[in-house]
Amino acid sequence: MTSWLDEDLTAFRELARSFCEKELTPNQERWSEAKQVDRELWTKAGEVGLLCLSIPEEYGGGGGTFAHETVLLQEQARALDDAWGVSVHNGIVAHYILNYGTEEQKRRWLPRMASGELVAAIAMTEPGTGSDLQSIKTKAIRTGDSYVVNGAKTFITNGAQAGLVIVAAKTNPGEKASGVSLVVVETEGAQGFRRGRVLDKIGMKGQDTAELFFDDVTIPAENLLGTQEGQGFIQLMQQLPQERLIIAVSAVAAMELAVQQTLQYTKEREAFGRPLFGFQNTKFTLAEAATEVEVSKAFLDQCITRHLRGELDVTGAAMAKMWTTERLGKVVDACLQLFGGYGYMNEYPIAKAWTSARVQRIFGGTTEIMKEIIARTL
């Protein structure tokens, strides 16, 4: 039993599993074609208490911890879903508001996020800047009691449905990191705000990863996140460890599921008069894959425990993200190979797992950026 699990989390897992099996698994093909989940999914999740799990109850949240978020992400992976952007909504955006928002901001936005009335997104990446957040071009210029936002963002999870978007922008364009601030754009009725296309990805096709455009979008000055301008880069750096740990959780869950599916397939599928699992190559491949899973799970559990204690640092999160996503790519590829030609067919879950796995080494900071972060501490 994982060290951070308890009876409360075990009971919560049953709720999460039931919801994911009922609401996520049956809709994968339809969401993939639509390039987004049903908008009603968010309100259904809010009704059963699956949104803002680790946000205090006084703001409408579940009053839980990161462990509750972890359980939901694990069950989402086991339900074969990679479409619902709940990790961004729950584990990322809600915590920016909780940690940096004013009391008024928390009470205005968090309860509506917890109910599913508001879908949330965070807009960092731009067409010309990926990991280099200091060089973003989007501007939010103070004019009286307002900010005027101009710029373009891309690869934005929940972009097509978001009613609230935290935007990384330059409030002082002449500065690099110290010029970055986070501002909140409420999209409904926002003049000059428009959504571009939902991007055509090689995997995670049911997730509404979109382009967003801001053309003289005017927002109230009180929509600045934080007590003053220029804090955005620090805020991003403080929250990125949790984002990277979220990615690691999903990576390990996907890795474990891939091995389970491949074990079942190789024990049922026959070649040359015996099950595929009877061949030494199959056994050795899966023995190695199962070991990769167990080692990754052990390190991930250690990182989750440290995070629950408030002890997980930037380097530890970078290690977790780098290790688990690299292992995921290796394990899923080896598992797909054992399916032969069927592994390349979309009706087999291993094919979807393979295409979904590839981006995990890119978003949340590439493997190369993780190595750079780790190397700085050596």
mmCIF file of C-alpha atoms in Angstrom:
data_model
loop_
_atom_site.group_PDB
_atom_site.id
_atom_site.type_symbol
_atom_site.label_atom_id
_atom_site.label_comp_id
_atom_site.label_asym_id
_atom_site.label_seq_id
_atom_site.Cartn_x
_atom_site.Cartn_y
_atom_site.Cartn_z
ATOM 1 C CA MET A 1 0.000 0.000 0.000
ATOM 2 C CA THR A 2 1.304 3.407 -0.953
ATOM 3 C CA SER A 3 2.518 5.329 2.102
ATOM 4 C CA TRP A 4 0.309 8.371 1.537
ATOM 5 C CA LEU A 5 -2.919 6.431 0.993
ATOM 6 C CA ASP A 6 -5.472 6.117 3.785
ATOM 7 C CA GLU A 7 -9.069 4.916 4.233
ATOM 8 C CA ASP A 8 -10.507 8.279 3.174
ATOM 9 C CA LEU A 9 -8.566 8.211 -0.086
ATOM 10 C CA THR A 10 -9.531 4.588 -0.705
ATOM 11 C CA ALA A 11 -13.202 5.502 -0.337
ATOM 12 C CA PHE A 12 -12.694 8.535 -2.562
ATOM 13 C CA ARG A 13 -11.117 6.294 -5.208
ATOM 14 C CA GLU A 14 -14.402 4.414 -5.535
ATOM 15 C CA LEU A 15 -16.218 7.674 -6.312
ATOM 16 C CA ALA A 16 -13.563 8.742 -8.794
ATOM 17 C CA ARG A 17 -13.489 5.337 -10.473
ATOM 18 C CA SER A 18 -17.267 5.160 -10.775
ATOM 19 C CA PHE A 19 -17.452 8.633 -12.313
ATOM 20 C CA CYS A 20 -14.604 8.013 -14.760
ATOM 21 C CA GLU A 21 -15.955 4.652 -15.909
ATOM 22 C CA LYS A 22 -19.433 6.087 -16.438
ATOM 23 C CA GLU A 23 -18.665 9.548 -17.814
ATOM 24 C CA LEU A 24 -15.270 9.251 -19.509
ATOM 25 C CA THR A 25 -14.659 5.798 -21.000
ATOM 26 C CA PRO A 26 -17.804 5.540 -23.180
ATOM 27 C CA ASN A 27 -17.260 8.935 -24.834
ATOM 28 C CA GLN A 28 -13.679 8.697 -26.053
ATOM 29 C CA GLU A 29 -14.369 8.234 -29.747
ATOM 30 C CA ARG A 30 -16.969 10.987 -29.871
ATOM 31 C CA TRP A 31 -14.762 13.457 -27.996
ATOM 32 C CA SER A 32 -11.844 12.635 -30.253
ATOM 33 C CA GLU A 33 -13.920 13.553 -33.286
ATOM 34 C CA ALA A 34 -15.232 16.732 -31.628
ATOM 35 C CA LYS A 35 -11.748 17.673 -30.297
ATOM 36 C CA GLN A 36 -13.263 18.486 -26.927
ATOM 37 C CA VAL A 37 -15.242 16.950 -24.094
ATOM 38 C CA ASP A 38 -18.906 17.755 -23.493
ATOM 39 C CA ARG A 39 -19.269 21.047 -21.673
ATOM 40 C CA GLU A 40 -21.753 19.308 -19.355
ATOM 41 C CA LEU A 41 -18.981 17.010 -18.104
ATOM 42 C CA TRP A 42 -17.647 19.869 -15.983
ATOM 43 C CA THR A 43 -20.949 20.537 -14.242
ATOM 44 C CA LYS A 44 -21.482 16.800 -13.671
ATOM 45 C CA ALA A 45 -18.055 16.596 -12.054
ATOM 46 C CA GLY A 46 -18.860 19.638 -9.938
ATOM 47 C CA GLU A 47 -22.093 18.087 -8.737
ATOM 48 C CA VAL A 48 -20.353 14.972 -7.389
ATOM 49 C CA GLY A 49 -17.473 16.945 -5.870
ATOM 50 C CA LEU A 50 -14.588 16.144 -8.213
ATOM 51 C CA LEU A 51 -13.572 19.736 -8.995
ATOM 52 C CA CYS A 52 -11.142 21.805 -6.916
ATOM 53 C CA LEU A 53 -10.497 18.800 -4.712
ATOM 54 C CA SER A 54 -7.532 20.346 -2.897
ATOM 55 C CA ILE A 55 -9.104 23.782 -2.422
ATOM 56 C CA PRO A 56 -10.487 24.676 1.044
ATOM 57 C CA GLU A 57 -14.191 24.155 1.609
ATOM 58 C CA GLU A 58 -14.678 27.845 2.421
ATOM 59 C CA TYR A 59 -14.054 28.553 -1.273
ATOM 60 C CA GLY A 60 -16.324 25.764 -2.468
ATOM 61 C CA GLY A 61 -13.594 23.158 -2.844
ATOM 62 C CA GLY A 62 -13.288 19.652 -1.513
ATOM 63 C CA GLY A 63 -10.984 20.496 1.367
ATOM 64 C CA GLY A 64 -8.624 17.700 0.376
ATOM 65 C CA THR A 65 -4.938 17.524 -0.523
ATOM 66 C CA PHE A 66 -2.785 16.790 -3.526
ATOM 67 C CA ALA A 67 -3.351 13.113 -2.707
ATOM 68 C CA HIS A 68 -7.006 13.489 -3.754
ATOM 69 C CA GLU A 69 -5.903 15.047 -7.047
ATOM 70 C CA THR A 70 -3.523 12.131 -7.542
ATOM 71 C CA VAL A 71 -6.252 9.537 -7.055
ATOM 72 C CA LEU A 72 -8.514 11.264 -9.590
ATOM 73 C CA LEU A 73 -5.700 11.437 -12.155
ATOM 74 C CA GLN A 74 -4.926 7.753 -11.655
ATOM 75 C CA GLU A 75 -8.548 6.785 -12.201
ATOM 76 C CA GLN A 76 -8.793 9.046 -15.241
ATOM 77 C CA ALA A 77 -5.811 7.229 -16.765
ATOM 78 C CA ARG A 78 -7.295 3.825 -15.948
ATOM 79 C CA ALA A 79 -10.520 4.903 -17.645
ATOM 80 C CA LEU A 80 -8.456 5.324 -20.850
ATOM 81 C CA ASP A 81 -9.184 9.056 -20.947
ATOM 82 C CA ASP A 82 -6.738 11.700 -22.100
ATOM 83 C CA ALA A 83 -9.337 14.290 -23.123
ATOM 84 C CA TRP A 84 -10.585 15.898 -19.912
ATOM 85 C CA GLY A 85 -8.333 18.782 -18.845
ATOM 86 C CA VAL A 86 -9.201 18.444 -15.166
ATOM 87 C CA SER A 87 -5.564 18.427 -14.041
ATOM 88 C CA VAL A 88 -5.090 21.968 -15.367
ATOM 89 C CA HIS A 89 -8.369 23.164 -13.841
ATOM 90 C CA ASN A 90 -7.931 21.491 -10.429
ATOM 91 C CA GLY A 91 -4.242 21.171 -9.777
ATOM 92 C CA ILE A 92 -2.866 24.218 -11.562
ATOM 93 C CA VAL A 93 -5.216 27.166 -12.148
ATOM 94 C CA ALA A 94 -7.150 26.793 -8.884
ATOM 95 C CA HIS A 95 -3.884 26.882 -6.939
ATOM 96 C CA TYR A 96 -2.638 30.032 -8.634
ATOM 97 C CA ILE A 97 -5.821 31.741 -7.463
ATOM 98 C CA LEU A 98 -5.646 30.178 -3.989
ATOM 99 C CA ASN A 99 -1.997 31.097 -3.440
ATOM 100 C CA TYR A 100 -1.822 34.531 -5.056
ATOM 101 C CA GLY A 101 -5.369 35.808 -5.341
ATOM 102 C CA THR A 102 -6.962 38.368 -3.068
ATOM 103 C CA GLU A 103 -9.764 37.269 -0.785
ATOM 104 C CA GLU A 104 -12.239 38.840 -3.211
ATOM 105 C CA GLN A 105 -10.713 36.986 -6.166
ATOM 106 C CA LYS A 106 -10.834 33.651 -4.352
ATOM 107 C CA ARG A 107 -14.492 34.088 -3.440
ATOM 108 C CA ARG A 108 -15.382 35.309 -6.930
ATOM 109 C CA TRP A 109 -13.746 32.552 -8.951
ATOM 110 C CA LEU A 110 -13.044 29.404 -6.923
ATOM 111 C CA PRO A 111 -16.653 28.457 -6.028
ATOM 112 C CA ARG A 112 -17.646 28.779 -9.702
ATOM 113 C CA MET A 113 -14.695 26.606 -10.698
ATOM 114 C CA ALA A 114 -15.683 24.039 -8.060
ATOM 115 C CA SER A 115 -19.232 23.842 -9.428
ATOM 116 C CA GLY A 116 -18.105 23.568 -13.057
ATOM 117 C CA GLU A 117 -19.746 26.879 -13.952
ATOM 118 C CA LEU A 118 -16.281 28.160 -14.899
ATOM 119 C CA VAL A 119 -13.753 26.074 -16.832
ATOM 120 C CA ALA A 120 -10.224 27.348 -16.247
ATOM 121 C CA ALA A 121 -7.065 27.512 -18.352
ATOM 122 C CA ILE A 122 -3.607 29.030 -18.049
ATOM 123 C CA ALA A 123 -2.007 30.706 -21.067
ATOM 124 C CA MET A 124 1.777 30.745 -20.984
ATOM 125 C CA THR A 125 3.104 29.424 -24.300
ATOM 126 C CA GLU A 126 3.177 31.653 -27.375
ATOM 127 C CA PRO A 127 3.718 30.871 -31.063
ATOM 128 C CA GLY A 128 7.308 32.126 -30.862
ATOM 129 C CA THR A 129 8.212 31.141 -27.312
ATOM 130 C CA GLY A 130 7.983 27.707 -25.744
ATOM 131 C CA SER A 131 9.992 27.129 -22.585
ATOM 132 C CA ASP A 132 11.477 30.656 -22.625
ATOM 133 C CA LEU A 133 8.801 32.368 -20.543
ATOM 134 C CA GLN A 134 10.967 35.429 -19.936
ATOM 135 C CA SER A 135 10.685 36.326 -23.603
ATOM 136 C CA ILE A 136 6.895 36.326 -24.013
ATOM 137 C CA LYS A 137 5.448 39.083 -26.201
ATOM 138 C CA THR A 138 1.902 39.318 -24.819
ATOM 139 C CA LYS A 139 1.426 42.642 -23.036
ATOM 140 C CA ALA A 140 -0.933 43.806 -20.283
ATOM 141 C CA ILE A 141 -0.511 47.576 -20.012
ATOM 142 C CA ARG A 142 -2.073 49.476 -17.127
ATOM 143 C CA THR A 143 -4.382 52.302 -18.225
ATOM 144 C CA GLY A 144 -6.165 53.956 -15.343
ATOM 145 C CA ASP A 145 -8.266 51.339 -13.564
ATOM 146 C CA SER A 146 -7.772 48.725 -16.313
ATOM 147 C CA TYR A 147 -5.241 46.579 -18.083
ATOM 148 C CA VAL A 148 -5.283 46.330 -21.869
ATOM 149 C CA VAL A 149 -4.130 42.888 -23.013
ATOM 150 C CA ASN A 150 -2.642 42.220 -26.462
ATOM 151 C CA GLY A 151 -1.015 39.052 -27.715
ATOM 152 C CA ALA A 152 -1.448 35.458 -28.848
ATOM 153 C CA LYS A 153 -1.147 32.173 -26.970
ATOM 154 C CA THR A 154 -1.021 28.603 -28.246
ATOM 155 C CA PHE A 155 -1.191 24.994 -26.991
ATOM 156 C CA ILE A 156 -3.716 26.052 -24.327
ATOM 157 C CA THR A 157 -5.450 23.114 -22.594
ATOM 158 C CA ASN A 158 -9.176 23.821 -22.038
ATOM 159 C CA GLY A 159 -8.765 26.722 -24.455
ATOM 160 C CA ALA A 160 -12.003 26.129 -26.348
ATOM 161 C CA GLN A 161 -14.195 25.979 -23.229
ATOM 162 C CA ALA A 162 -12.410 28.174 -20.698
ATOM 163 C CA GLY A 163 -14.418 30.937 -19.069
ATOM 164 C CA LEU A 164 -11.417 32.005 -17.001
ATOM 165 C CA VAL A 165 -7.878 32.247 -18.347
ATOM 166 C CA ILE A 166 -4.784 33.174 -16.361
ATOM 167 C CA VAL A 167 -2.566 34.977 -18.871
ATOM 168 C CA ALA A 168 1.188 35.403 -18.528
ATOM 169 C CA ALA A 169 1.914 38.854 -19.923
ATOM 170 C CA LYS A 170 4.469 41.640 -19.801
ATOM 171 C CA THR A 171 3.274 44.541 -17.673
ATOM 172 C CA ASN A 172 6.722 46.049 -18.175
ATOM 173 C CA PRO A 173 7.802 45.085 -21.714
ATOM 174 C CA GLY A 174 11.277 46.514 -21.198
ATOM 175 C CA GLU A 175 12.153 43.883 -18.589
ATOM 176 C CA LYS A 176 12.561 40.127 -18.884
ATOM 177 C CA ALA A 177 11.553 38.012 -15.858
ATOM 178 C CA SER A 178 10.797 41.039 -13.671
ATOM 179 C CA GLY A 179 8.422 42.389 -16.325
ATOM 180 C CA VAL A 180 6.112 39.341 -16.271
ATOM 181 C CA SER A 181 2.773 39.439 -14.450
ATOM 182 C CA LEU A 182 -0.241 37.132 -14.335
ATOM 183 C CA VAL A 183 -3.613 38.645 -15.179
ATOM 184 C CA VAL A 184 -7.000 36.954 -15.227
ATOM 185 C CA VAL A 185 -9.250 37.270 -18.264
ATOM 186 C CA GLU A 186 -12.903 36.329 -17.831
ATOM 187 C CA THR A 187 -13.747 35.375 -21.383
ATOM 188 C CA GLU A 188 -17.535 35.763 -21.439
ATOM 189 C CA GLY A 189 -18.350 39.034 -23.164
ATOM 190 C CA ALA A 190 -14.690 40.103 -23.288
ATOM 191 C CA GLN A 191 -14.362 42.416 -26.279
ATOM 192 C CA GLY A 192 -11.293 41.605 -28.386
ATOM 193 C CA PHE A 193 -10.914 38.090 -27.026
ATOM 194 C CA ARG A 194 -11.249 35.288 -29.531
ATOM 195 C CA ARG A 195 -10.494 31.624 -29.715
ATOM 196 C CA GLY A 196 -8.582 30.231 -32.656
ATOM 197 C CA ARG A 197 -8.738 26.693 -33.910
ATOM 198 C CA VAL A 198 -8.607 23.643 -31.695
ATOM 199 C CA LEU A 199 -5.267 22.219 -32.726
ATOM 200 C CA ASP A 200 -4.952 18.938 -34.631
ATOM 201 C CA LYS A 201 -2.578 16.851 -32.516
ATOM 202 C CA ILE A 202 -1.130 13.385 -33.099
ATOM 203 C CA GLY A 203 -2.471 12.302 -29.695
ATOM 204 C CA MET A 204 -4.821 13.488 -26.952
ATOM 205 C CA LYS A 205 -7.260 14.288 -29.720
ATOM 206 C CA GLY A 206 -10.261 14.755 -27.432
ATOM 207 C CA GLN A 207 -8.598 17.560 -25.479
ATOM 208 C CA ASP A 208 -9.421 21.103 -26.586
ATOM 209 C CA THR A 209 -5.881 22.405 -26.992
ATOM 210 C CA ALA A 210 -6.456 25.768 -28.635
ATOM 211 C CA GLU A 211 -5.055 29.075 -29.791
ATOM 212 C CA LEU A 212 -6.182 32.212 -27.946
ATOM 213 C CA PHE A 213 -5.976 35.805 -29.177
ATOM 214 C CA PHE A 214 -6.167 39.042 -27.211
ATOM 215 C CA ASP A 215 -6.732 42.214 -29.219
ATOM 216 C CA ASP A 216 -7.072 45.228 -26.916
ATOM 217 C CA VAL A 217 -8.901 43.144 -24.312
ATOM 218 C CA THR A 218 -9.722 45.425 -21.383
ATOM 219 C CA ILE A 219 -9.877 43.860 -17.922
ATOM 220 C CA PRO A 220 -10.225 45.477 -14.467
ATOM 221 C CA ALA A 221 -6.965 46.353 -12.739
ATOM 222 C CA GLU A 222 -8.038 44.145 -9.827
ATOM 223 C CA ASN A 223 -7.669 41.122 -12.125
ATOM 224 C CA LEU A 224 -3.918 41.277 -11.573
ATOM 225 C CA LEU A 225 -2.900 38.128 -9.686
ATOM 226 C CA GLY A 226 -0.724 39.165 -6.767
ATOM 227 C CA THR A 227 -0.162 42.300 -4.758
ATOM 228 C CA GLN A 228 1.905 44.085 -7.393
ATOM 229 C CA GLU A 229 3.174 43.859 -10.955
ATOM 230 C CA GLY A 230 6.268 41.880 -11.876
ATOM 231 C CA GLN A 231 5.574 38.846 -9.683
ATOM 232 C CA GLY A 232 4.377 36.560 -12.480
ATOM 233 C CA PHE A 233 7.644 34.799 -13.245
ATOM 234 C CA ILE A 234 8.210 33.984 -9.568
ATOM 235 C CA GLN A 235 4.624 32.753 -9.273
ATOM 236 C CA LEU A 236 5.092 30.508 -12.299
ATOM 237 C CA MET A 237 8.321 29.053 -10.920
ATOM 238 C CA GLN A 238 6.693 28.385 -7.538
ATOM 239 C CA GLN A 239 3.754 26.506 -9.074
ATOM 240 C CA LEU A 240 5.580 24.579 -11.794
ATOM 241 C CA PRO A 241 6.754 21.820 -9.393
ATOM 242 C CA GLN A 242 3.135 20.806 -8.725
ATOM 243 C CA GLU A 243 2.374 20.920 -12.447
ATOM 244 C CA ARG A 244 5.341 18.669 -13.148
ATOM 245 C CA LEU A 245 4.360 16.279 -10.385
ATOM 246 C CA ILE A 246 0.871 16.076 -11.919
ATOM 247 C CA ILE A 247 2.459 15.051 -15.216
ATOM 248 C CA ALA A 248 4.526 12.413 -13.419
ATOM 249 C CA VAL A 249 1.401 10.992 -11.765
ATOM 250 C CA SER A 250 -0.316 10.628 -15.137
ATOM 251 C CA ALA A 251 2.824 9.149 -16.708
ATOM 252 C CA VAL A 252 3.170 6.392 -14.113
ATOM 253 C CA ALA A 253 -0.540 5.560 -14.239
ATOM 254 C CA ALA A 254 -0.381 5.276 -18.035
ATOM 255 C CA MET A 255 2.763 3.166 -17.846
ATOM 256 C CA GLU A 256 1.203 0.755 -15.373
ATOM 257 C CA LEU A 257 -1.937 0.399 -17.466
ATOM 258 C CA ALA A 258 0.068 -0.272 -20.638
ATOM 259 C CA VAL A 259 1.896 -3.145 -18.963
ATOM 260 C CA GLN A 260 -1.347 -4.628 -17.634
ATOM 261 C CA GLN A 261 -2.971 -4.477 -21.075
ATOM 262 C CA THR A 262 0.067 -6.033 -22.736
ATOM 263 C CA LEU A 263 0.275 -8.844 -20.209
ATOM 264 C CA GLN A 264 -3.359 -9.712 -20.865
ATOM 265 C CA TYR A 265 -2.911 -9.554 -24.637
ATOM 266 C CA THR A 266 0.255 -11.676 -24.745
ATOM 267 C CA LYS A 267 -1.313 -14.358 -22.551
ATOM 268 C CA GLU A 268 -4.392 -14.585 -24.786
ATOM 269 C CA ARG A 269 -2.827 -14.145 -28.237
ATOM 270 C CA GLU A 270 -1.179 -17.205 -29.778
ATOM 271 C CA ALA A 271 1.601 -17.508 -32.329
ATOM 272 C CA PHE A 272 3.304 -20.688 -33.559
ATOM 273 C CA GLY A 273 0.990 -22.755 -31.413
ATOM 274 C CA ARG A 274 1.533 -21.105 -28.045
ATOM 275 C CA PRO A 275 0.723 -17.821 -26.252
ATOM 276 C CA LEU A 276 2.995 -14.883 -27.014
ATOM 277 C CA PHE A 277 3.887 -14.786 -23.336
ATOM 278 C CA GLY A 278 5.490 -18.196 -23.752
ATOM 279 C CA PHE A 279 8.335 -16.698 -25.770
ATOM 280 C CA GLN A 280 11.436 -15.585 -23.912
ATOM 281 C CA ASN A 281 11.571 -12.226 -25.688
ATOM 282 C CA THR A 282 8.042 -11.404 -24.516
ATOM 283 C CA LYS A 283 8.804 -12.411 -20.938
ATOM 284 C CA PHE A 284 12.039 -10.438 -20.823
ATOM 285 C CA THR A 285 10.455 -7.334 -22.379
ATOM 286 C CA LEU A 286 7.601 -7.352 -19.894
ATOM 287 C CA ALA A 287 9.899 -8.153 -16.975
ATOM 288 C CA GLU A 288 11.900 -5.053 -17.799
ATOM 289 C CA ALA A 289 8.744 -2.965 -18.309
ATOM 290 C CA ALA A 290 7.238 -4.121 -15.001
ATOM 291 C CA THR A 291 10.466 -3.185 -13.236
ATOM 292 C CA GLU A 292 10.438 0.274 -14.824
ATOM 293 C CA VAL A 293 6.899 0.731 -13.488
ATOM 294 C CA GLU A 294 7.759 -0.348 -9.948
ATOM 295 C CA VAL A 295 10.877 1.833 -9.754
ATOM 296 C CA SER A 296 8.973 4.814 -11.139
ATOM 297 C CA LYS A 297 6.085 4.255 -8.713
ATOM 298 C CA ALA A 298 8.462 4.131 -5.758
ATOM 299 C CA PHE A 299 10.149 7.399 -6.729
ATOM 300 C CA LEU A 300 6.810 9.042 -7.509
ATOM 301 C CA ASP A 301 5.349 8.000 -4.139
ATOM 302 C CA GLN A 302 8.394 9.479 -2.428
ATOM 303 C CA CYS A 303 7.895 12.750 -4.323
ATOM 304 C CA ILE A 304 4.166 12.855 -3.501
ATOM 305 C CA THR A 305 4.946 12.324 0.180
ATOM 306 C CA ARG A 306 7.493 15.139 0.093
ATOM 307 C CA HIS A 307 5.022 17.409 -1.698
ATOM 308 C CA LEU A 308 2.291 16.707 0.851
ATOM 309 C CA ARG A 309 4.755 17.827 3.524
ATOM 310 C CA GLY A 310 5.664 20.941 1.539
ATOM 311 C CA GLU A 311 9.210 19.635 0.990
ATOM 312 C CA LEU A 312 9.341 18.896 -2.764
ATOM 313 C CA ASP A 313 11.703 21.361 -4.414
ATOM 314 C CA VAL A 314 12.088 22.436 -8.033
ATOM 315 C CA THR A 315 14.874 19.931 -8.662
ATOM 316 C CA GLY A 316 12.938 17.002 -7.218
ATOM 317 C CA ALA A 317 9.899 17.812 -9.342
ATOM 318 C CA ALA A 318 12.096 18.124 -12.436
ATOM 319 C CA MET A 319 13.616 14.720 -11.718
ATOM 320 C CA ALA A 320 10.176 13.163 -11.276
ATOM 321 C CA LYS A 321 8.868 14.690 -14.489
ATOM 322 C CA MET A 322 11.942 13.763 -16.528
ATOM 323 C CA TRP A 323 12.282 10.211 -15.212
ATOM 324 C CA THR A 324 8.647 9.137 -15.416
ATOM 325 C CA THR A 325 7.882 10.604 -18.833
ATOM 326 C CA GLU A 326 11.040 9.159 -20.366
ATOM 327 C CA ARG A 327 10.217 5.770 -18.855
ATOM 328 C CA LEU A 328 6.655 6.036 -20.107
ATOM 329 C CA GLY A 329 7.853 6.532 -23.674
ATOM 330 C CA LYS A 330 10.192 3.563 -23.430
ATOM 331 C CA VAL A 331 7.679 1.211 -21.798
ATOM 332 C CA VAL A 332 4.708 2.052 -24.036
ATOM 333 C CA ASP A 333 6.824 1.670 -27.158
ATOM 334 C CA ALA A 334 8.053 -1.752 -26.013
ATOM 335 C CA CYS A 335 4.501 -2.799 -25.172
ATOM 336 C CA LEU A 336 3.146 -1.678 -28.531
ATOM 337 C CA GLN A 337 5.803 -3.785 -30.265
ATOM 338 C CA LEU A 338 4.433 -6.904 -28.588
ATOM 339 C CA PHE A 339 1.006 -6.222 -30.128
ATOM 340 C CA GLY A 340 2.535 -6.440 -33.600
ATOM 341 C CA GLY A 341 0.424 -4.864 -36.336
ATOM 342 C CA TYR A 342 -2.553 -4.573 -34.016
ATOM 343 C CA GLY A 343 -0.581 -2.153 -31.884
ATOM 344 C CA TYR A 344 -0.750 0.354 -34.737
ATOM 345 C CA MET A 345 -4.531 0.150 -34.952
ATOM 346 C CA ASN A 346 -6.503 2.880 -33.228
ATOM 347 C CA GLU A 347 -9.102 0.464 -31.866
ATOM 348 C CA TYR A 348 -6.455 -0.969 -29.542
ATOM 349 C CA PRO A 349 -5.886 1.194 -26.437
ATOM 350 C CA ILE A 350 -2.115 0.693 -26.664
ATOM 351 C CA ALA A 351 -2.056 2.777 -29.854
ATOM 352 C CA LYS A 352 -3.750 5.674 -28.086
ATOM 353 C CA ALA A 353 -1.416 5.278 -25.108
ATOM 354 C CA TRP A 354 1.576 5.485 -27.449
ATOM 355 C CA THR A 355 0.498 8.705 -29.170
ATOM 356 C CA SER A 356 -0.607 10.302 -25.881
ATOM 357 C CA ALA A 357 2.704 9.483 -24.214
ATOM 358 C CA ARG A 358 4.851 11.424 -26.644
ATOM 359 C CA VAL A 359 3.814 14.923 -25.567
ATOM 360 C CA GLN A 360 4.539 14.277 -21.900
ATOM 361 C CA ARG A 361 8.247 14.726 -22.603
ATOM 362 C CA ILE A 362 7.412 18.165 -24.021
ATOM 363 C CA PHE A 363 4.692 19.980 -22.068
ATOM 364 C CA GLY A 364 5.293 21.292 -18.569
ATOM 365 C CA GLY A 365 8.916 21.815 -19.576
ATOM 366 C CA THR A 366 10.791 19.572 -22.007
ATOM 367 C CA THR A 367 13.116 16.803 -20.895
ATOM 368 C CA GLU A 368 16.005 19.034 -21.938
ATOM 369 C CA ILE A 369 14.788 21.852 -19.677
ATOM 370 C CA MET A 370 14.402 19.358 -16.808
ATOM 371 C CA LYS A 371 18.019 18.298 -17.275
ATOM 372 C CA GLU A 372 19.133 21.917 -17.234
ATOM 373 C CA ILE A 373 17.245 22.531 -13.965
ATOM 374 C CA ILE A 374 18.738 19.412 -12.359
ATOM 375 C CA ALA A 375 22.263 20.202 -13.586
ATOM 376 C CA ARG A 376 22.225 23.620 -11.910
ATOM 377 C CA THR A 377 22.166 21.915 -8.506
ATOM 378 C CA LEU A 378 25.009 19.466 -9.177
#
